[in-house]
mmCIF file of C-alpha atoms in Angstrom:
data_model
loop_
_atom_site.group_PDB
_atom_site.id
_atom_site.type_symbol
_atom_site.label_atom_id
_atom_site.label_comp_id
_atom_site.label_asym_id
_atom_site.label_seq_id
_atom_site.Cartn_x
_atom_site.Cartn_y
_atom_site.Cartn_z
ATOM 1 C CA UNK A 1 -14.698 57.998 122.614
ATOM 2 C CA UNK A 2 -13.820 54.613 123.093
ATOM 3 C CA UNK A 3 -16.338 53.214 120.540
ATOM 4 C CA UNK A 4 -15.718 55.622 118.020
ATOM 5 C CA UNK A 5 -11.910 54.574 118.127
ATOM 6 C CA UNK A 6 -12.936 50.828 118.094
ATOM 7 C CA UNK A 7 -15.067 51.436 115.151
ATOM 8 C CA UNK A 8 -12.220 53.013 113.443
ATOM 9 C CA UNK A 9 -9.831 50.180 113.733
ATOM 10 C CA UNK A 10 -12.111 48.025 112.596
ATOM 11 C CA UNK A 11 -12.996 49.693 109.268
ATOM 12 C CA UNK A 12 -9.026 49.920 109.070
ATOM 13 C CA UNK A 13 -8.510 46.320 109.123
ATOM 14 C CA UNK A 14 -11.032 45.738 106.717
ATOM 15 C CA UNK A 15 -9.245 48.100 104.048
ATOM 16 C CA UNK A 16 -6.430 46.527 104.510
ATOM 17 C CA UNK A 17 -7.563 43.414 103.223
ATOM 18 C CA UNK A 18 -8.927 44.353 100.015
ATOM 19 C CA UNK A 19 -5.664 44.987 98.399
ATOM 20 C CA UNK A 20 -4.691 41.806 98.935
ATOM 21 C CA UNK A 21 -7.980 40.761 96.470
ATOM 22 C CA UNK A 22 -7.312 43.047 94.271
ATOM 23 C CA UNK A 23 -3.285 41.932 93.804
ATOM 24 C CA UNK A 24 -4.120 38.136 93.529
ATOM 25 C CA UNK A 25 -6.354 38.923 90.793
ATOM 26 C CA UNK A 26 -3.638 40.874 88.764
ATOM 27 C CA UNK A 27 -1.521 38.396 89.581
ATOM 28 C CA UNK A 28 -3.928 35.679 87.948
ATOM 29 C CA UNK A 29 -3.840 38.142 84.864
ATOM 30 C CA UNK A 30 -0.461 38.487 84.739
ATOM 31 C CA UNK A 31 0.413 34.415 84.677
ATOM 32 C CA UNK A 32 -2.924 33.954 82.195
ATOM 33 C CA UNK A 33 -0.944 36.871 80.115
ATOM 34 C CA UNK A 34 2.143 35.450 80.325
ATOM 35 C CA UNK A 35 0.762 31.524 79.418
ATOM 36 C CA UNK A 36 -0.716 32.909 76.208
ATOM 37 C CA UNK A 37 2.194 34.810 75.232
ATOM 38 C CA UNK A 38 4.212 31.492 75.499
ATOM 39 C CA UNK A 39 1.791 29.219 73.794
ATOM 40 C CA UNK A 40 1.459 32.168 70.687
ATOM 41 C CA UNK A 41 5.352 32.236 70.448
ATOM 42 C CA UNK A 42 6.076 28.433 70.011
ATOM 43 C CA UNK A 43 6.925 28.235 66.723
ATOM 44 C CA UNK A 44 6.985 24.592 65.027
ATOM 45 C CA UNK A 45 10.750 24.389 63.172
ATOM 46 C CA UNK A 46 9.821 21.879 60.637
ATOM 47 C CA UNK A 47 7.460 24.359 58.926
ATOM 48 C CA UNK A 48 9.456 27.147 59.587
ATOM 49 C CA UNK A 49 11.778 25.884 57.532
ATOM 50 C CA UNK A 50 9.549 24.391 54.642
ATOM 51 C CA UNK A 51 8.576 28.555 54.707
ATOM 52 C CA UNK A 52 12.139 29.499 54.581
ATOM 53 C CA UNK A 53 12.744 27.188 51.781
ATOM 54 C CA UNK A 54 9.926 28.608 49.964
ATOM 55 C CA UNK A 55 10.056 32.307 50.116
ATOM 56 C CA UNK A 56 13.866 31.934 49.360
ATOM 57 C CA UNK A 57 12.846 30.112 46.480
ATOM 58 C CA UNK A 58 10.501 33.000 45.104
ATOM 59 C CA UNK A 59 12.580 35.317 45.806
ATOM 60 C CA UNK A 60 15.074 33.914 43.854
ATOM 61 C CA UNK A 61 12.557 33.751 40.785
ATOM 62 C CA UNK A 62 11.505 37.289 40.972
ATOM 63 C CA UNK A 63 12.992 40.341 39.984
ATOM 64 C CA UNK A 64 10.935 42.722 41.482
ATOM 65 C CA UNK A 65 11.620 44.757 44.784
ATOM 66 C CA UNK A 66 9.207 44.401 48.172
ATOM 67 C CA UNK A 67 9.217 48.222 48.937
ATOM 68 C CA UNK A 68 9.836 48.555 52.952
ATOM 69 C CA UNK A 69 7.196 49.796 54.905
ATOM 70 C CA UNK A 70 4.406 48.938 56.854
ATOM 71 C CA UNK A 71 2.109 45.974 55.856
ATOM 72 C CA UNK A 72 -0.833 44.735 56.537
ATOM 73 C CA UNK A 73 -1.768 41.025 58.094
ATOM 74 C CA UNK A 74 -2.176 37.781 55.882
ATOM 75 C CA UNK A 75 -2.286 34.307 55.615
ATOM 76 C CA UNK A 76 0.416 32.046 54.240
ATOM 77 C CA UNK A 77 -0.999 28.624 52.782
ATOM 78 C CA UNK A 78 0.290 25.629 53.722
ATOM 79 C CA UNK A 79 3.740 24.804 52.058
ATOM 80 C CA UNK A 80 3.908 22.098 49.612
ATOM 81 C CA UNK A 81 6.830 19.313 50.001
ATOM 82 C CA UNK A 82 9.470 19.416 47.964
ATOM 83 C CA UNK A 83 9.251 16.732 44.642
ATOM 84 C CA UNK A 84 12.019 14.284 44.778
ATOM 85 C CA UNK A 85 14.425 13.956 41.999
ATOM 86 C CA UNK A 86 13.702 10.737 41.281
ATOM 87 C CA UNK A 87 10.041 10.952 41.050
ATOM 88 C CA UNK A 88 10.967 13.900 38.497
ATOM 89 C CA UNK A 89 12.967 11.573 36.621
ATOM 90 C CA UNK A 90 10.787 8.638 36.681
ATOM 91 C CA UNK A 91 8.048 10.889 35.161
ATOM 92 C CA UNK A 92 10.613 11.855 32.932
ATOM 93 C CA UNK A 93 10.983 8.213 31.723
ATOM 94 C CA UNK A 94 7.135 7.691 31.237
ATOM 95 C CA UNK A 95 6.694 10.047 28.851
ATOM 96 C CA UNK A 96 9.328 8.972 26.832
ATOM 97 C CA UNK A 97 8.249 5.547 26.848
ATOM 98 C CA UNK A 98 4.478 7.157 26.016
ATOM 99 C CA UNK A 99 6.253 8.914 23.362
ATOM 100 C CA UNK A 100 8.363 6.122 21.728
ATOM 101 C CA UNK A 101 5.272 3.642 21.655
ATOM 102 C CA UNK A 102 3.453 6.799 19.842
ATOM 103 C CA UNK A 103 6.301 7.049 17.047
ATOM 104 C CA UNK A 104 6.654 3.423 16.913
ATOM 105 C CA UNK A 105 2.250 3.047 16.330
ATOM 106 C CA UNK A 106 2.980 5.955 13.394
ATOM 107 C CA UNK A 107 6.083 4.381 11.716
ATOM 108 C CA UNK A 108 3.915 0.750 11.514
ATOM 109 C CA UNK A 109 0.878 2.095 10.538
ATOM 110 C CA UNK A 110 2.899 4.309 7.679
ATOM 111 C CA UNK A 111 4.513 0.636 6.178
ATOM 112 C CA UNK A 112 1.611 -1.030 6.287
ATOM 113 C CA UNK A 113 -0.417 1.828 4.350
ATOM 114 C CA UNK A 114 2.868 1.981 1.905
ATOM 115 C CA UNK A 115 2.577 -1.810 1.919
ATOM 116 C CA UNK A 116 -1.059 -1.808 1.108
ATOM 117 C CA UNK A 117 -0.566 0.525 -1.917
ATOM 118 C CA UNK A 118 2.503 -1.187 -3.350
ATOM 119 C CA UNK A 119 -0.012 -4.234 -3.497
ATOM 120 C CA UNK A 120 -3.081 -2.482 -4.914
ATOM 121 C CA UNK A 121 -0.821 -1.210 -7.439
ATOM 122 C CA UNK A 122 0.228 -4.377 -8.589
ATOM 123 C CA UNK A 123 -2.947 -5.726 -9.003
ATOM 124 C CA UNK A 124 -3.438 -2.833 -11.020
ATOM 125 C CA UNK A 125 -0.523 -3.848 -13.327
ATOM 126 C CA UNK A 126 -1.754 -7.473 -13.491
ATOM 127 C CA UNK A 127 -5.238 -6.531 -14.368
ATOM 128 C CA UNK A 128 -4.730 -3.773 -17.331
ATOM 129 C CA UNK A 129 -1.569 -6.578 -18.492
ATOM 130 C CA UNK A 130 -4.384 -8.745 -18.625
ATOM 131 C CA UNK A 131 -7.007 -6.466 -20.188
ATOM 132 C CA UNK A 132 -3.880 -5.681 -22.604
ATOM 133 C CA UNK A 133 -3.286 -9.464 -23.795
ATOM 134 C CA UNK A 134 -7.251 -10.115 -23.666
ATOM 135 C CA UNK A 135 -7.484 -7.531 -26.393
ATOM 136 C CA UNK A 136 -4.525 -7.961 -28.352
ATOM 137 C CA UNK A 137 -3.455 -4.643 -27.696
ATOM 138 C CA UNK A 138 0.048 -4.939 -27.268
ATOM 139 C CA UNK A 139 0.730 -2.712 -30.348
ATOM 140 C CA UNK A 140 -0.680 -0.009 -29.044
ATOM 141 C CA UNK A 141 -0.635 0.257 -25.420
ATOM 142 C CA UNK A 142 1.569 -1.037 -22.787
ATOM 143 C CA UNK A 143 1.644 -1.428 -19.115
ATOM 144 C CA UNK A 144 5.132 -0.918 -16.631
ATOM 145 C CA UNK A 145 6.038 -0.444 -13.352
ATOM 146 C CA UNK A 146 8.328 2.599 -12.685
ATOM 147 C CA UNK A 147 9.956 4.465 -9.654
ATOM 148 C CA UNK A 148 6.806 6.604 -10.325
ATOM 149 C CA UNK A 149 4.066 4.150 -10.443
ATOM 150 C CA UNK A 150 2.259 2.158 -12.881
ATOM 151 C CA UNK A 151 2.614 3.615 -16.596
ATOM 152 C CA UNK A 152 0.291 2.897 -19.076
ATOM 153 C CA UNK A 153 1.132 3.959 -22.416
ATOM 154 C CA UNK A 154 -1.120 4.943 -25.168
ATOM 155 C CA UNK A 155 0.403 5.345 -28.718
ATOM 156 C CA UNK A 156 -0.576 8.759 -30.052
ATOM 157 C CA UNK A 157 -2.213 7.354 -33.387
ATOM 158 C CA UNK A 158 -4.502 4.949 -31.721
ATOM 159 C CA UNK A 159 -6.021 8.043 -29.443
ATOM 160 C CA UNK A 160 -6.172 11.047 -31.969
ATOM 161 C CA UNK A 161 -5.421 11.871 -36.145
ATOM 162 C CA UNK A 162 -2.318 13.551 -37.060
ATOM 163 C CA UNK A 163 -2.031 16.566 -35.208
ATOM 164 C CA UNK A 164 -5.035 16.823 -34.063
ATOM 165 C CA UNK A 165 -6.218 16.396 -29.983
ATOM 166 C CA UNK A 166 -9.970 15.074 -30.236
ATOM 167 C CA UNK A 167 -10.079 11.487 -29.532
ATOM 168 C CA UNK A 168 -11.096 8.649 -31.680
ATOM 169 C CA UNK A 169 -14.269 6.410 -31.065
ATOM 170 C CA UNK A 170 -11.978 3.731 -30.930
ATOM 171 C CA UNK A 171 -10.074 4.731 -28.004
ATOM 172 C CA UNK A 172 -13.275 4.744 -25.993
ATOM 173 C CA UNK A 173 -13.629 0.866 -24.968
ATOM 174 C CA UNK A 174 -9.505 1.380 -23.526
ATOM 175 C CA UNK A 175 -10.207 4.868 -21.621
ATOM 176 C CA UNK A 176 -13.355 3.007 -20.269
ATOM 177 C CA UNK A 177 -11.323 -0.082 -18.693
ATOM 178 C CA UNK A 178 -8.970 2.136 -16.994
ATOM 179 C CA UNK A 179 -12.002 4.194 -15.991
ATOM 180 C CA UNK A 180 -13.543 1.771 -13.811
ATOM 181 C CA UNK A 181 -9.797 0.610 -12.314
ATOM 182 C CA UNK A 182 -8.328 4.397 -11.547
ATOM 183 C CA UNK A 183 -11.250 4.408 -8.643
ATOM 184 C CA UNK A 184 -10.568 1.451 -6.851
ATOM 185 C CA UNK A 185 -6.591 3.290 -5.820
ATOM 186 C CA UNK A 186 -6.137 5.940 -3.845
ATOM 187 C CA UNK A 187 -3.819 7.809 -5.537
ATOM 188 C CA UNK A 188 -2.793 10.482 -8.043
ATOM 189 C CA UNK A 189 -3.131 10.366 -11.971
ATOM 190 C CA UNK A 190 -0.606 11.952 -13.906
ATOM 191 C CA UNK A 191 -1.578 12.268 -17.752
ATOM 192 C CA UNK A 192 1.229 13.622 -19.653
ATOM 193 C CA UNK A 193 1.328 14.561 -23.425
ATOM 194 C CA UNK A 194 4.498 13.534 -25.866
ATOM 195 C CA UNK A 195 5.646 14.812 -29.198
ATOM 196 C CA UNK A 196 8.187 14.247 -31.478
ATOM 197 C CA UNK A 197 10.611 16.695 -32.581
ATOM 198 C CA UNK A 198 9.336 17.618 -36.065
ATOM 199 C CA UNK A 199 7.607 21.032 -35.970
ATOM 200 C CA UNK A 200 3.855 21.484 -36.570
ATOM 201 C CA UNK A 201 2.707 22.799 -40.016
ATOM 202 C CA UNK A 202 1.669 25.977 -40.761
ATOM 203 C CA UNK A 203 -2.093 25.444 -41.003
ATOM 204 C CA UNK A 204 -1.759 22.929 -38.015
ATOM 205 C CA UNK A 205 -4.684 23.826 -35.627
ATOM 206 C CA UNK A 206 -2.168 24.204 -32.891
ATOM 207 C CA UNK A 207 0.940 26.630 -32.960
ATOM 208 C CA UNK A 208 3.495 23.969 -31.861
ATOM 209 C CA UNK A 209 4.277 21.046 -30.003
ATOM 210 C CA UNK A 210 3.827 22.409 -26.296
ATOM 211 C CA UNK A 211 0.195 23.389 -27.199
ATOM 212 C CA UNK A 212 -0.461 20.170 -28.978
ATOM 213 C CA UNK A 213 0.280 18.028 -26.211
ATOM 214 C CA UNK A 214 -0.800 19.979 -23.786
ATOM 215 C CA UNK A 215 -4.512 19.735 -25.527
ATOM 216 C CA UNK A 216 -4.110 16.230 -26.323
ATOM 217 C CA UNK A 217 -3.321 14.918 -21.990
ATOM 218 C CA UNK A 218 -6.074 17.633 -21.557
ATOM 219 C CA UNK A 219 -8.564 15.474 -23.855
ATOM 220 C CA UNK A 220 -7.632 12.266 -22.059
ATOM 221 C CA UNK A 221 -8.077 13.872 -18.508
ATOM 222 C CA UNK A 222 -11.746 15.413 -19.401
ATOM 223 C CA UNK A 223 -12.435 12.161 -20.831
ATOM 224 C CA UNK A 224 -12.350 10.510 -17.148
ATOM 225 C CA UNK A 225 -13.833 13.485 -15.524
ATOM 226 C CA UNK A 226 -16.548 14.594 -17.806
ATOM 227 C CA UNK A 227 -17.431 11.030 -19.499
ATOM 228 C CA UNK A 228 -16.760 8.661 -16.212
ATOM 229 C CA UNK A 229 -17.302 10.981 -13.945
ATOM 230 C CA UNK A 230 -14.454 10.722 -11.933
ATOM 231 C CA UNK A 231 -12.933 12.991 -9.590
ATOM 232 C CA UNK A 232 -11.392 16.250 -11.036
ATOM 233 C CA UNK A 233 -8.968 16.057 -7.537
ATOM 234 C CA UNK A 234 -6.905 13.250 -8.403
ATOM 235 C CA UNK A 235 -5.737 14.156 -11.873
ATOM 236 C CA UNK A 236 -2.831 16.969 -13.436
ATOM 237 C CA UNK A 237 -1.884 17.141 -16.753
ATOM 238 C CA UNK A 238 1.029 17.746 -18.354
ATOM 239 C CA UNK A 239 2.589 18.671 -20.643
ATOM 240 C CA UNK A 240 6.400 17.716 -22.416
ATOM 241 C CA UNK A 241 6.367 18.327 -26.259
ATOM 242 C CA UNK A 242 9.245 16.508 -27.148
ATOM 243 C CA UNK A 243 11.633 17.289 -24.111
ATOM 244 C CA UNK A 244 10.924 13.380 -22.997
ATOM 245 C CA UNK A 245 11.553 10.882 -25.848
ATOM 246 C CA UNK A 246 11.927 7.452 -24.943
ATOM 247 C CA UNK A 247 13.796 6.968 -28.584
ATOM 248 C CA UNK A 248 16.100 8.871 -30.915
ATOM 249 C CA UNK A 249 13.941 11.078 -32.893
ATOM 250 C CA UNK A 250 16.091 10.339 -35.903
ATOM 251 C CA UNK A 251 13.615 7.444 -37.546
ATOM 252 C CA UNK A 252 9.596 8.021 -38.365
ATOM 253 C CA UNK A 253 9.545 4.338 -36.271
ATOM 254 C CA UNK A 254 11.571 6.283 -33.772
ATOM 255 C CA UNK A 255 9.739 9.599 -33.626
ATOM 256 C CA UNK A 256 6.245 7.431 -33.480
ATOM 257 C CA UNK A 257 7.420 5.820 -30.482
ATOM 258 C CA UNK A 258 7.781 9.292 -28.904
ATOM 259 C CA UNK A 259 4.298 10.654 -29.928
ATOM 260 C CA UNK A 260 2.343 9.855 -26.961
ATOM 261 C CA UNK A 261 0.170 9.939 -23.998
ATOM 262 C CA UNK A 262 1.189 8.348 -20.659
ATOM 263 C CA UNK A 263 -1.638 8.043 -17.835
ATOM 264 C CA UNK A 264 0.561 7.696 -14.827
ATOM 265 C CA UNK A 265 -0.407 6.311 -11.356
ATOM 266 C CA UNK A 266 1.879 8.173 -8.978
ATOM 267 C CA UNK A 267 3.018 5.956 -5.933
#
């Protein structure tokens, strides 16, 4: 009897001693819980607020409603800092500076291509002038500078016969001269027909003055582009009758000043 009770107190003891094991570890758990919990909920206020600042921002922008609910887990990128003002405005200033040296680069280069062509026309002048006085050809052509351009006038009876639109032989050497100057420019030829008042006959071969001059700038212009081969792109012609006189049509003298054709180099 006395053994078996001995035995049983000893067992005893030993039960009561495992507990004690079993609490220390929960206890371990417990702080190791509780330390993990505390590190997780730390929260760093600087980007808290850089957050704030930006989710108040888009929701500011946007017009749409988050619907309440559940929602599922996600990851929120790293929030950029705000721009300064002054680096906004600075930029600001760049570009206009960028953009004023652009317009200023455009408005030079335009003067000195207007500048270049005012010069190239005037050599122009000077050289049909000279081609002009050369050939003692004063009579019937003549050379000015207008708001236009460069004018060169050809009297009517030294390119064609009465009424008529073909050209004469003798017109050829003239046509050719300005021929081989019209290329060097770049710019447009205007070649305009002029009549006088005095209505067309009735077996003319054209119905009236409008027709007449039309044919006759039309002669002058195929001239360049079908004898000389120029290009078709820089010419027009036109046509005035006698809507353009450059004298009283109340003389012959007068009226033969107003028959015409004027080849026209446009500024």
């Amino acid at each position: 009897m006395s053994r078996r009770s001995k035995k049983h107190k000893h067992e005893g003891h030993g039960s009561s001693e495992r507990w004690l094991i079993t609490y220390s570890d929960l206890i371990t758990l417990l702080l190791v819980f509780f330390i993990v919990m505390y590190s997780m909920s730390k929260v760093d206020m600087e980007k808290y607020a850089q957050l704030s600042q930006s989710l108040q921002f888009s929701f500011n922008k946007s017009d749409s409603m988050i619907p309440q609910g559940g929602g599922g887990s996600g990851v929120i990128g790293e929030v950029s800092p705000k721009t300064d003002d002054k680096d906004k405005d600075k930029d600001k200033d760049n570009v206009g500076v960028g953009d004023k040296d652009k317009t200023d680069a455009m408005e030079q280069a335009e003067k000195a291509a207007l500048l270049l062509k005012e010069q190239e026309l005037q050599d122009l002048l000077q050289k049909i002038t000279k081609y002009i006085d050369d050939n003692n050809l004063e009579a019937t052509v003549s050379a000015v500078d207008t708001t236009r351009g460069i004018a060169v006038t050809l009297k009517d009876y030294f390119l064609f016969d009465l009424a008529k639109a073909d050209l004469k032989s003798g017109a050829f050497p003239v046509l050719d001269k300005l021929g081989s100057l019209i290329p060097t420019l770049n710019a447009e030829i205007s070649i305009e027909g002029h009549t006088d008042n005095l209505p067309l006959s009735s077996g003319a071969a054209y119905k009236d003055n409008w027709r007449l001059s039309s044919e006759r700038s039309l002669s002058v212009l195929r001239y360049f582009t079908e004898q000389k081969n120029l290009s078709r792109d820089v010419f027009q012609s036109v046509a005035y009758a006698d809507t353009m006189p450059i004298a009283a049509n109340d003389s012959e003298a007068n009226r033969q000043k107003n028959r015409r054709v004027e080849i026209v180099v446009l500024r």
